[in-house]
Coordinates of C-alpha atoms and ligand atoms in Angstrom, one line a residue:
M1 CA 10.4 24.9 -4.6
S2 CA 7.2 26.8 -3.9
V3 CA 5.4 25.8 -0.8
S4 CA 3.2 28.8 -1.5
K5 CA 1.1 26.3 -3.5
F6 CA 0.6 24.5 -0.2
A7 CA -0.1 27.7 1.6
G8 CA -2.9 28.3 -0.9
L9 CA -4.6 25.2 0.6
G10 CA -4.7 27.0 4.0
L11 CA -1.9 25.2 5.7
V12 CA 0.0 26.9 8.5
D13 CA 3.7 27.8 8.7
P14 CA 5.0 24.8 10.7
L15 CA 3.6 22.5 8.1
L16 CA 4.9 24.6 5.2
R17 CA 8.3 24.5 6.8
A18 CA 8.2 20.7 7.0
L19 CA 6.9 20.4 3.4
A20 CA 9.8 22.7 2.3
E21 CA 12.2 20.3 3.9
V22 CA 10.8 17.2 2.2
G23 CA 10.9 19.1 -1.0
Y24 CA 7.4 18.7 -2.4
D25 CA 6.8 21.2 -5.2
A26 CA 3.1 21.3 -5.3
P27 CA 0.1 19.5 -3.8
T28 CA -1.1 16.4 -5.6
P29 CA -4.7 16.4 -6.8
I30 CA -5.9 14.5 -3.8
Q31 CA -4.2 16.9 -1.5
S32 CA -5.7 19.9 -3.3
Q33 CA -9.1 18.5 -3.0
A34 CA -8.9 16.9 0.5
V35 CA -6.9 19.4 2.6
P36 CA -9.3 22.3 2.5
E37 CA -12.3 20.1 3.2
V38 CA -10.7 18.3 6.1
L39 CA -9.6 21.7 7.5
K40 CA -13.3 22.8 7.4
G41 CA -14.1 19.8 9.6
R42 CA -16.0 17.9 6.9
D43 CA -16.3 14.2 6.7
L44 CA -14.5 12.8 3.6
L45 CA -15.0 9.9 1.3
A46 CA -11.9 9.7 -0.8
A47 CA -11.3 7.4 -3.8
A48 CA -7.5 7.4 -3.9
Q49 CA -4.9 4.8 -3.9
T50 CA -1.4 4.6 -2.5
G51 CA 0.9 6.7 -4.7
T52 CA -1.5 9.6 -5.1
G53 CA -0.1 11.4 -2.1
K54 CA -3.3 10.6 -0.1
T55 CA -1.4 10.2 3.2
A56 CA -0.3 13.8 3.2
G57 CA -3.8 14.6 2.1
F58 CA -5.2 13.6 5.5
V59 CA -2.1 13.9 7.8
L60 CA -1.5 17.6 7.0
P61 CA -4.9 19.0 7.8
I62 CA -5.4 16.7 10.8
L63 CA -2.1 18.0 12.3
Q64 CA -3.3 21.5 11.7
L65 CA -6.8 20.9 13.2
L66 CA -5.4 19.2 16.3
A67 CA -2.7 21.9 16.8
S68 CA -5.3 24.7 16.4
R69 CA -7.7 23.6 19.2
P70 CA -7.5 22.2 22.6
A71 CA -8.3 18.5 23.2
V72 CA -11.9 17.8 23.8
K73 CA -11.0 15.2 26.4
P74 CA -7.3 15.6 27.2
G75 CA -5.6 12.8 29.0
N76 CA -2.8 10.2 28.9
G77 CA -3.4 7.3 26.5
R78 CA -6.3 9.1 25.0
P79 CA -5.7 9.9 21.4
R80 CA -7.4 12.7 19.6
C81 CA -6.9 11.2 16.2
L82 CA -7.1 7.5 15.3
V83 CA -5.8 6.2 11.9
L84 CA -6.6 2.6 11.1
T85 CA -4.7 0.8 8.4
P86 CA -4.8 -2.7 7.1
T87 CA -1.1 -3.6 7.4
R88 CA 1.7 -2.9 9.7
E89 CA 3.8 -1.6 6.9
L90 CA 1.2 1.0 6.0
A91 CA 0.8 1.9 9.7
A92 CA 4.5 2.5 9.9
Q93 CA 4.5 4.6 6.8
V94 CA 1.6 6.7 7.8
H95 CA 3.2 7.2 11.2
A96 CA 6.4 8.2 9.5
S97 CA 4.4 10.8 7.6
V98 CA 2.9 12.1 10.8
V99 CA 6.3 12.5 12.3
T100 CA 7.8 14.1 9.2
Y101 CA 5.0 16.6 8.5
G102 CA 4.4 17.3 12.2
R103 CA 8.0 17.9 13.2
Y104 CA 7.4 21.6 13.9
M105 CA 4.2 21.0 15.8
D106 CA 3.7 20.2 19.4
L107 CA 1.8 17.0 18.8
T108 CA 2.6 13.5 19.9
S109 CA 2.0 10.2 18.0
T110 CA 2.6 6.5 18.1
V111 CA 2.1 3.5 15.9
I112 CA 0.6 0.2 17.0
F113 CA 0.6 -3.0 15.1
G114 CA 0.8 -6.7 15.8
G115 CA 3.7 -9.1 15.3
V116 CA 5.9 -7.3 17.7
N117 CA 6.3 -7.0 21.4
I118 CA 3.4 -5.2 22.9
N119 CA 5.3 -3.7 25.9
P120 CA 7.0 -0.8 24.2
Q121 CA 3.6 0.2 22.7
T122 CA 2.0 0.0 26.1
K123 CA 4.7 2.2 27.4
A124 CA 4.2 4.7 24.6
L125 CA 0.5 4.9 25.3
R126 CA 1.1 5.9 29.0
G127 CA 1.9 9.4 28.1
R128 CA 0.0 12.1 26.1
I129 CA -0.6 10.8 22.7
D130 CA -2.4 12.9 20.2
I131 CA -2.3 10.6 17.2
V132 CA -2.4 6.8 17.1
V133 CA -1.9 5.0 13.9
A134 CA -2.9 1.4 14.3
T135 CA -3.8 -1.9 12.7
P136 CA -7.2 -3.0 14.2
G137 CA -6.4 -6.2 15.9
R138 CA -3.5 -5.0 18.0
L139 CA -5.4 -1.8 18.9
L140 CA -8.1 -3.9 20.3
D141 CA -5.6 -5.8 22.3
H142 CA -4.5 -2.5 23.9
V143 CA -8.1 -1.6 24.4
G144 CA -8.6 -4.9 26.2
Q145 CA -5.6 -4.2 28.4
K146 CA -7.0 -0.7 29.1
N147 CA -3.8 0.8 27.7
V148 CA -5.8 3.1 25.4
D149 CA -9.0 5.1 25.8
L150 CA -10.7 5.9 22.5
S151 CA -13.4 8.1 24.0
G152 CA -11.5 11.3 23.1
V153 CA -11.1 10.6 19.4
E154 CA -11.9 13.7 17.4
V155 CA -10.8 12.5 14.0
L156 CA -11.0 9.0 12.7
V157 CA -9.3 7.9 9.5
L158 CA -9.9 4.5 7.8
D159 CA -7.0 4.2 5.4
E160 CA -7.3 1.7 2.6
A161 CA -10.7 0.7 3.9
D162 CA -11.2 -1.8 1.0
R163 CA -8.1 -3.7 2.0
M164 CA -9.2 -3.8 5.6
L165 CA -12.4 -5.4 4.5
D166 CA -10.5 -7.8 2.2
M167 CA -8.4 -8.8 5.2
G168 CA -11.3 -9.6 7.3
F169 CA -11.1 -6.6 9.7
I170 CA -14.7 -5.6 9.5
H171 CA -15.6 -7.0 12.9
D172 CA -12.6 -5.4 14.6
I173 CA -13.5 -2.1 12.9
R174 CA -17.1 -2.3 14.2
R175 CA -15.8 -3.0 17.7
I176 CA -13.5 -0.1 17.5
L177 CA -16.3 2.2 16.2
K178 CA -18.4 1.5 19.3
L179 CA -15.6 2.8 21.4
L180 CA -15.4 6.2 19.7
P181 CA -17.5 9.2 20.7
A182 CA -20.4 9.8 18.4
R183 CA -19.3 13.3 17.6
R184 CA -16.2 13.2 15.5
Q185 CA -14.8 13.8 12.0
N186 CA -14.4 10.8 9.8
L187 CA -12.3 10.3 6.7
L188 CA -12.5 7.1 4.7
F189 CA -10.0 6.3 1.9
S190 CA -10.5 3.4 -0.4
A191 CA -9.2 2.5 -3.8
T192 CA -12.5 0.9 -4.9
F193 CA -16.1 1.2 -3.8
S194 CA -17.7 -2.1 -3.4
D195 CA -21.1 -2.5 -1.8
D196 CA -19.4 -3.4 1.4
I197 CA -17.4 -0.2 1.4
R198 CA -20.5 1.8 0.6
R199 CA -22.3 0.2 3.5
L200 CA -19.4 0.9 5.8
S201 CA -19.0 4.5 4.7
D202 CA -22.8 5.1 4.9
G203 CA -22.7 3.9 8.5
I204 CA -19.7 6.0 9.5
L205 CA -19.7 9.2 7.4
T206 CA -22.0 12.2 7.9
N207 CA -22.7 14.3 4.9
P208 CA -19.3 13.6 3.4
V209 CA -17.5 15.4 0.7
S210 CA -16.5 13.0 -2.0
V211 CA -13.2 13.4 -3.7
E212 CA -11.8 11.2 -6.3
V213 CA -8.5 11.2 -8.1
A214 CA -7.5 9.4 -11.2
A215 CA -6.2 5.9 -10.6
R216 CA -2.6 5.7 -9.7
N217 CA -0.7 5.7 -12.9
T218 CA -0.8 1.9 -13.0
A219 CA -1.1 0.4 -16.4
S220 CA -0.7 3.9 -17.7
E221 CA 1.8 5.8 -19.8
L222 CA 4.0 6.4 -16.8
V223 CA 4.8 2.7 -16.5
H224 CA 6.6 1.1 -19.3
Q225 CA 5.5 -2.5 -19.3
S226 CA 7.1 -5.4 -21.0
V227 CA 7.0 -9.2 -21.0
H228 CA 10.0 -11.6 -21.4
L229 CA 8.9 -15.1 -22.3
V230 CA 11.2 -17.6 -20.8
E231 CA 11.4 -21.2 -19.6
T232 CA 10.8 -21.5 -15.9
H233 CA 14.2 -23.0 -15.1
Q234 CA 15.9 -20.0 -16.8
K235 CA 14.1 -17.3 -14.9
R236 CA 16.5 -16.9 -12.1
D237 CA 19.6 -16.7 -14.4
L238 CA 17.7 -14.3 -16.7
L239 CA 16.9 -12.0 -13.8
S240 CA 20.5 -11.9 -12.6
H241 CA 21.6 -11.3 -16.2
L242 CA 19.1 -8.4 -16.7
I243 CA 19.9 -6.8 -13.4
R244 CA 23.6 -6.8 -14.3
T245 CA 23.4 -5.8 -17.9
H246 CA 20.9 -3.0 -17.3
R247 CA 22.6 -2.0 -14.1
W248 CA 19.3 -1.8 -12.3
E249 CA 19.9 -0.3 -8.9
Q250 CA 16.6 -0.6 -7.2
V251 CA 14.4 -3.4 -8.2
L252 CA 11.3 -4.7 -6.5
V253 CA 10.7 -8.3 -7.6
F254 CA 7.5 -10.1 -7.0
T255 CA 7.2 -13.8 -6.4
R256 CA 4.1 -15.8 -5.7
T257 CA 5.3 -17.6 -2.6
K258 CA 7.3 -16.8 0.5
H259 CA 9.5 -19.8 -0.2
G260 CA 10.1 -18.6 -3.8
A261 CA 11.0 -15.1 -2.4
N262 CA 13.6 -16.6 -0.1
R263 CA 15.1 -18.8 -2.7
L264 CA 15.3 -16.0 -5.3
A265 CA 16.9 -13.6 -2.8
E266 CA 19.5 -16.2 -1.9
K267 CA 20.2 -17.0 -5.6
L268 CA 20.6 -13.3 -6.4
S269 CA 22.9 -12.8 -3.5
S270 CA 25.0 -15.7 -4.4
D271 CA 25.3 -14.2 -7.9
G272 CA 26.8 -11.2 -6.3
I273 CA 23.6 -9.1 -6.4
P274 CA 22.7 -8.1 -2.8
A275 CA 19.0 -9.0 -2.3
A276 CA 16.6 -9.5 0.6
A277 CA 13.2 -11.1 0.8
I278 CA 10.3 -9.5 2.5
H279 CA 7.2 -11.5 3.4
G280 CA 4.7 -12.4 6.1
N281 CA 6.9 -15.0 7.7
K282 CA 9.7 -12.6 8.4
S283 CA 9.8 -10.8 11.7
Q284 CA 8.9 -7.2 11.7
A285 CA 12.4 -6.3 12.6
A286 CA 13.7 -8.3 9.6
R287 CA 11.2 -6.6 7.3
T288 CA 12.0 -3.2 8.5
K289 CA 15.7 -3.8 8.1
A290 CA 15.3 -5.2 4.6
L291 CA 13.2 -2.2 3.6
D292 CA 15.6 0.3 5.1
Q293 CA 18.6 -1.4 3.4
F294 CA 16.7 -1.2 0.1
K295 CA 15.7 2.4 0.6
N296 CA 19.3 3.3 1.5
R297 CA 20.5 1.4 -1.5
R298 CA 22.6 -1.0 0.5
I299 CA 20.8 -3.8 -1.3
G300 CA 19.6 -3.4 -4.8
V301 CA 16.9 -6.0 -4.9
L302 CA 13.9 -6.5 -2.7
V303 CA 12.0 -9.7 -3.3
A304 CA 8.4 -9.6 -2.1
T305 CA 5.1 -11.4 -2.1
D306 CA 2.0 -9.5 -3.0
I307 CA 0.7 -9.1 0.5
A308 CA 4.0 -8.1 2.0
A309 CA 4.5 -5.5 -0.7
R310 CA 1.1 -3.8 -0.1
G311 CA 1.4 -0.4 1.3
L312 CA 5.2 -0.4 0.9
D313 CA 6.1 3.2 0.3
I314 CA 9.3 3.4 -1.7
D315 CA 9.9 6.6 -3.5
Q316 CA 10.2 6.6 -7.2
L317 CA 11.0 3.0 -7.6
P318 CA 12.4 2.7 -11.2
Q319 CA 11.9 -1.0 -11.8
V320 CA 9.5 -3.7 -10.9
V321 CA 9.9 -7.3 -12.0
N322 CA 7.2 -9.9 -11.9
F323 CA 9.3 -13.0 -11.4
E324 CA 6.0 -14.8 -11.6
L325 CA 2.7 -13.4 -12.7
P326 CA 0.0 -13.1 -10.0
N327 CA -3.0 -15.4 -10.1
V328 CA -5.4 -12.5 -10.0
P329 CA -5.0 -10.0 -12.8
E330 CA -5.7 -7.1 -10.6
D331 CA -2.7 -7.9 -8.5
Y332 CA -0.6 -7.2 -11.6
V333 CA -1.9 -3.7 -11.6
H334 CA -1.1 -3.3 -8.0
R335 CA 2.4 -4.5 -8.5
I336 CA 3.3 -2.3 -11.4
G337 CA 1.8 0.6 -9.5
R338 CA 4.9 0.4 -7.2
T339 CA 6.8 2.1 -10.0
G340 CA 6.2 5.3 -11.9
R341 CA 4.9 7.1 -8.9
A342 CA 4.6 10.8 -8.2
G343 CA 5.3 11.7 -11.7
S344 CA 8.4 9.6 -12.4
V345 CA 8.6 7.1 -15.2
G346 CA 9.0 3.5 -14.2
A347 CA 9.3 0.2 -15.8
A348 CA 7.6 -3.2 -15.1
L349 CA 9.0 -6.4 -16.6
S350 CA 7.2 -9.7 -16.3
L351 CA 9.0 -13.0 -16.7
V352 CA 6.4 -15.3 -18.2
D353 CA 6.8 -19.1 -18.7
G354 CA 4.5 -21.4 -20.7
E355 CA 2.3 -22.1 -17.7
E356 CA 1.7 -18.4 -17.2
M357 CA 0.5 -17.5 -20.7
R358 CA -3.1 -17.8 -19.7
L359 CA -2.5 -15.4 -16.8
L360 CA -0.8 -13.0 -19.1
T361 CA -3.8 -13.1 -21.4
G362 CA -6.1 -12.3 -18.4
I363 CA -3.9 -9.4 -17.5
E364 CA -3.8 -8.0 -21.0
R365 CA -7.6 -8.2 -21.1
L366 CA -7.8 -6.4 -17.8
I367 CA -5.5 -3.5 -18.9
R368 CA -7.1 -3.6 -22.3
R369 CA -3.9 -3.7 -24.3
P370 CA -1.1 -6.0 -25.3
I371 CA 2.2 -5.8 -23.4
D372 CA 5.4 -5.5 -25.4
R373 CA 7.5 -8.6 -25.7
I374 CA 11.2 -8.5 -25.3
Q375 CA 13.8 -11.2 -25.7
T376 CA 17.3 -11.9 -24.6
E377 CA 19.8 -14.0 -26.4
G378 CA 20.5 -17.2 -24.7
F379 CA 17.2 -17.3 -22.9
E380 CA 14.6 -19.4 -24.7
A381 CA 10.9 -18.5 -25.0
P382 CA 8.8 -21.4 -23.8
K383 CA 7.7 -24.0 -26.4
P384 CA 4.9 -22.6 -28.6
S385 CA 2.6 -25.5 -27.9
R386 CA 2.5 -24.6 -24.2
A387 CA 2.9 -20.9 -24.7
S388 CA -0.2 -20.7 -26.9
A389 CA -2.4 -22.5 -24.4
P390 CA -5.9 -21.1 -24.6
A391 CA -6.8 -18.2 -22.3
P392 CA -9.4 -18.7 -19.6
S393 CA -12.5 -16.6 -19.7
V394 CA -11.5 -13.8 -17.4
R395 CA -13.8 -10.9 -17.6
P396 CA -12.2 -7.5 -17.2
G397 CA -12.4 -6.2 -13.7
R398 CA -13.3 -9.5 -12.1
P399 CA -11.1 -12.0 -10.5
G400 CA -10.7 -15.0 -12.6
P401 CA -12.0 -18.5 -11.8
G402 CA -10.2 -20.1 -8.9
S403 CA -8.9 -16.8 -7.7
A404 CA -11.0 -16.7 -4.6
S405 CA -8.2 -17.8 -2.3
R406 CA -4.6 -17.3 -3.0
G407 CA -1.8 -18.8 -1.2
A408 CA -0.1 -15.6 -0.2
P409 CA 0.5 -14.8 3.4
R410 CA -1.3 -12.2 5.4
A411 CA 1.1 -9.5 6.2
G412 CA -0.4 -7.0 8.4
G413 CA -3.0 -8.0 10.9
P414 CA -1.9 -9.4 14.2
R415 CA -4.7 -11.9 14.2
P416 CA -4.9 -15.1 12.2
G417 CA -8.1 -16.0 10.5
G418 CA -10.3 -13.4 9.1
S419 CA -11.4 -13.8 5.5
G420 CA -8.0 -14.5 4.0
N421 CA -7.3 -12.7 0.9
R422 CA -10.6 -12.7 -0.8
R423 CA -11.4 -9.8 -3.0
P424 CA -14.8 -8.4 -3.3
P425 CA -16.3 -8.5 -6.7
Q426 CA -15.1 -5.6 -8.8
G427 CA -18.3 -5.0 -10.6
S428 CA -19.4 -2.2 -8.4
S429 CA -16.1 -0.4 -8.3
R430 CA -15.8 2.8 -10.1
G431 CA -13.6 3.7 -13.0
G432 CA -13.1 0.4 -14.9
P433 CA -10.1 -1.8 -15.0
S434 CA -7.4 0.8 -14.9
R435 CA -8.3 1.6 -11.4
G436 CA -6.6 -1.5 -10.3
S437 CA -8.1 -3.9 -7.9
S438 CA -9.6 -3.3 -4.5
R439 CA -6.5 -2.2 -2.8
A440 CA -4.8 -1.2 0.3
R441 CA -4.1 -0.9 -0.5
Ligands
LIG501 P1 0.9 8.1 -0.7 O1 -0.1 8.0 -1.8 O2 0.4 8.9 0.5 O3 1.4 6.8 -0.3 O4 2.2 8.9 -1.2 C1 3.0 8.5 -2.3 C2 4.3 9.1 -2.4 O5 4.2 10.4 -2.9 C3 5.0 9.2 -1.0 O6 6.3 8.8 -1.2 C4 5.0 10.7 -0.7 O7 6.2 11.1 0.0 C5 5.0 11.3 -2.1 N1 4.3 12.6 -2.1 C6 3.2 13.0 -1.3 N2 2.8 14.2 -1.6 C7 3.7 14.7 -2.6 C8 3.8 15.9 -3.3 N3 2.9 16.9 -3.1 N4 4.8 16.0 -4.2 C9 5.6 15.0 -4.4 N5 5.6 13.8 -3.8 C10 4.6 13.6 -2.9

C-alpha cells in the first residue's frame, strides 16, 4: 500500500496513518482534485456521486484544516465545520468517515438526525464539538433549543445537495445559512446540476473551484446487468432459487414498497436465507442493526426501498437485485450503482414481469443499450402478449409520465412534508443519461 500517493496531495501524517489503516491504495479522482483545493481554503463545487470516494475528498482536508489552526470562535456546542446531508444514513456514514480518518487527530465530532431520541444528541452538543454532521430538520430543532450555535462555522459542506432539494430541504437549508458567519469556506457536492442547484450554489459559493468526476460506474462496464423475465407470482421463489444456486453471499434487493420489502425478507428468511428489510418505517435502531448485520455478513440479503437505500455505503457489494423495477428509470441507475464500486466488478439482476416490460424499455432507452436476458428452467417468462406491451414515450434523461410522485417513503429527514420525492427535470444536468439521476444521493 502506498499512502505516499495521498501524501502527494499534501495530507499530514495523522491522516496518512489512518488511511494506511483503512487500506486505500491511492486517491480516487475526486480526492486528487478536491483535496488540494480544499486545503488551500477554496470554495468547491463538485460533481460527484456516492461511490466516487467524495466523502474522503472533503473529510480529509477539512480535518487537516481544522487541526492546523485555532478555532475562530471556540466554545462548547459551537461547531467549526457543519456537514449537511439529506438522509440519516448518509449522515451516519459521513460521520463514520470523520471518526475513521480523524482517529489520530485531536478533533471532536457528532452526528445529528431525526427519528431518534434528541436527548443524547443534546448531551453530545454540550461539550466541545469541532464537526457536526447533520440532517437539516433535526439540526434546526437543536438550534431552536439553543443546543447548538452555528456562528463559529468555518467550513460548510452541502453533501448530495441535489437530493436535499429533492427532499424539500431548501427552506431548512436557507434558515441554516442565515445562522452561519458570512466568512467561511463552502463545499457543495451534487450528482447533477439542475437550475435549482445552480441557484443554490451561486448564492453560497464564492469563486469556487469546479471539480467533476466521471459518473459512478453505474450502467457501465463495471456492472454486469441482466434481466430475468418471470411471472410475478414466481419472483419470490426465483429469487430464493438464484441466491441458493449462485451462492450469493451479499445481495441488496430492491422492492418498490415497504410492505413488499417486509414480505420478501420474511419469505427469504422462511426459505432459510437470512434476510432483513430496511425502509423508512423501521426505527433507526432497526435499520442500523440490519445494516450492521448485513455488513458483518450475519445476514446475506438486505431488502430495501429506493429511498432507504440512498446513501447506504456498503463496500464492494457484489450483487444487486431489482425485485421490481423502479417507476423512474433514473432510479435503476442509482440502484445498480450500489454495486461495482471503487473498482470492483458487480452484477445487477432485474426480475421483470409482464407489467414491467414498459419500464424496462424506458430503462434501456435511458442507459442506451439493451440489457442481457437470462432464463432459469422452471421459471416462466411472462406471456408474450403482455410482455410485448408497447413502451411509453420516455425520453432519455427525463422522468417518464406519471413519475412525479412515487409511493416510496422518505427516509432521512426528521420532518414530514416537504416536496416528497419529486425529481427536478434532468434536462439541465450535465453528462447525459449515464450520470444517473439527480441523486443523493
Ligand atoms: P463515497 O463516494 O465517499 O461514498 O465512497 C465510496 C466508497 O469508496 C467508500 O466505501 C469508501 O470507503 C471507499 N473509498 C474512498 N476512498 C477510497 C480510496 N482512495 N480507495 C479505495 N476506496 C475508497
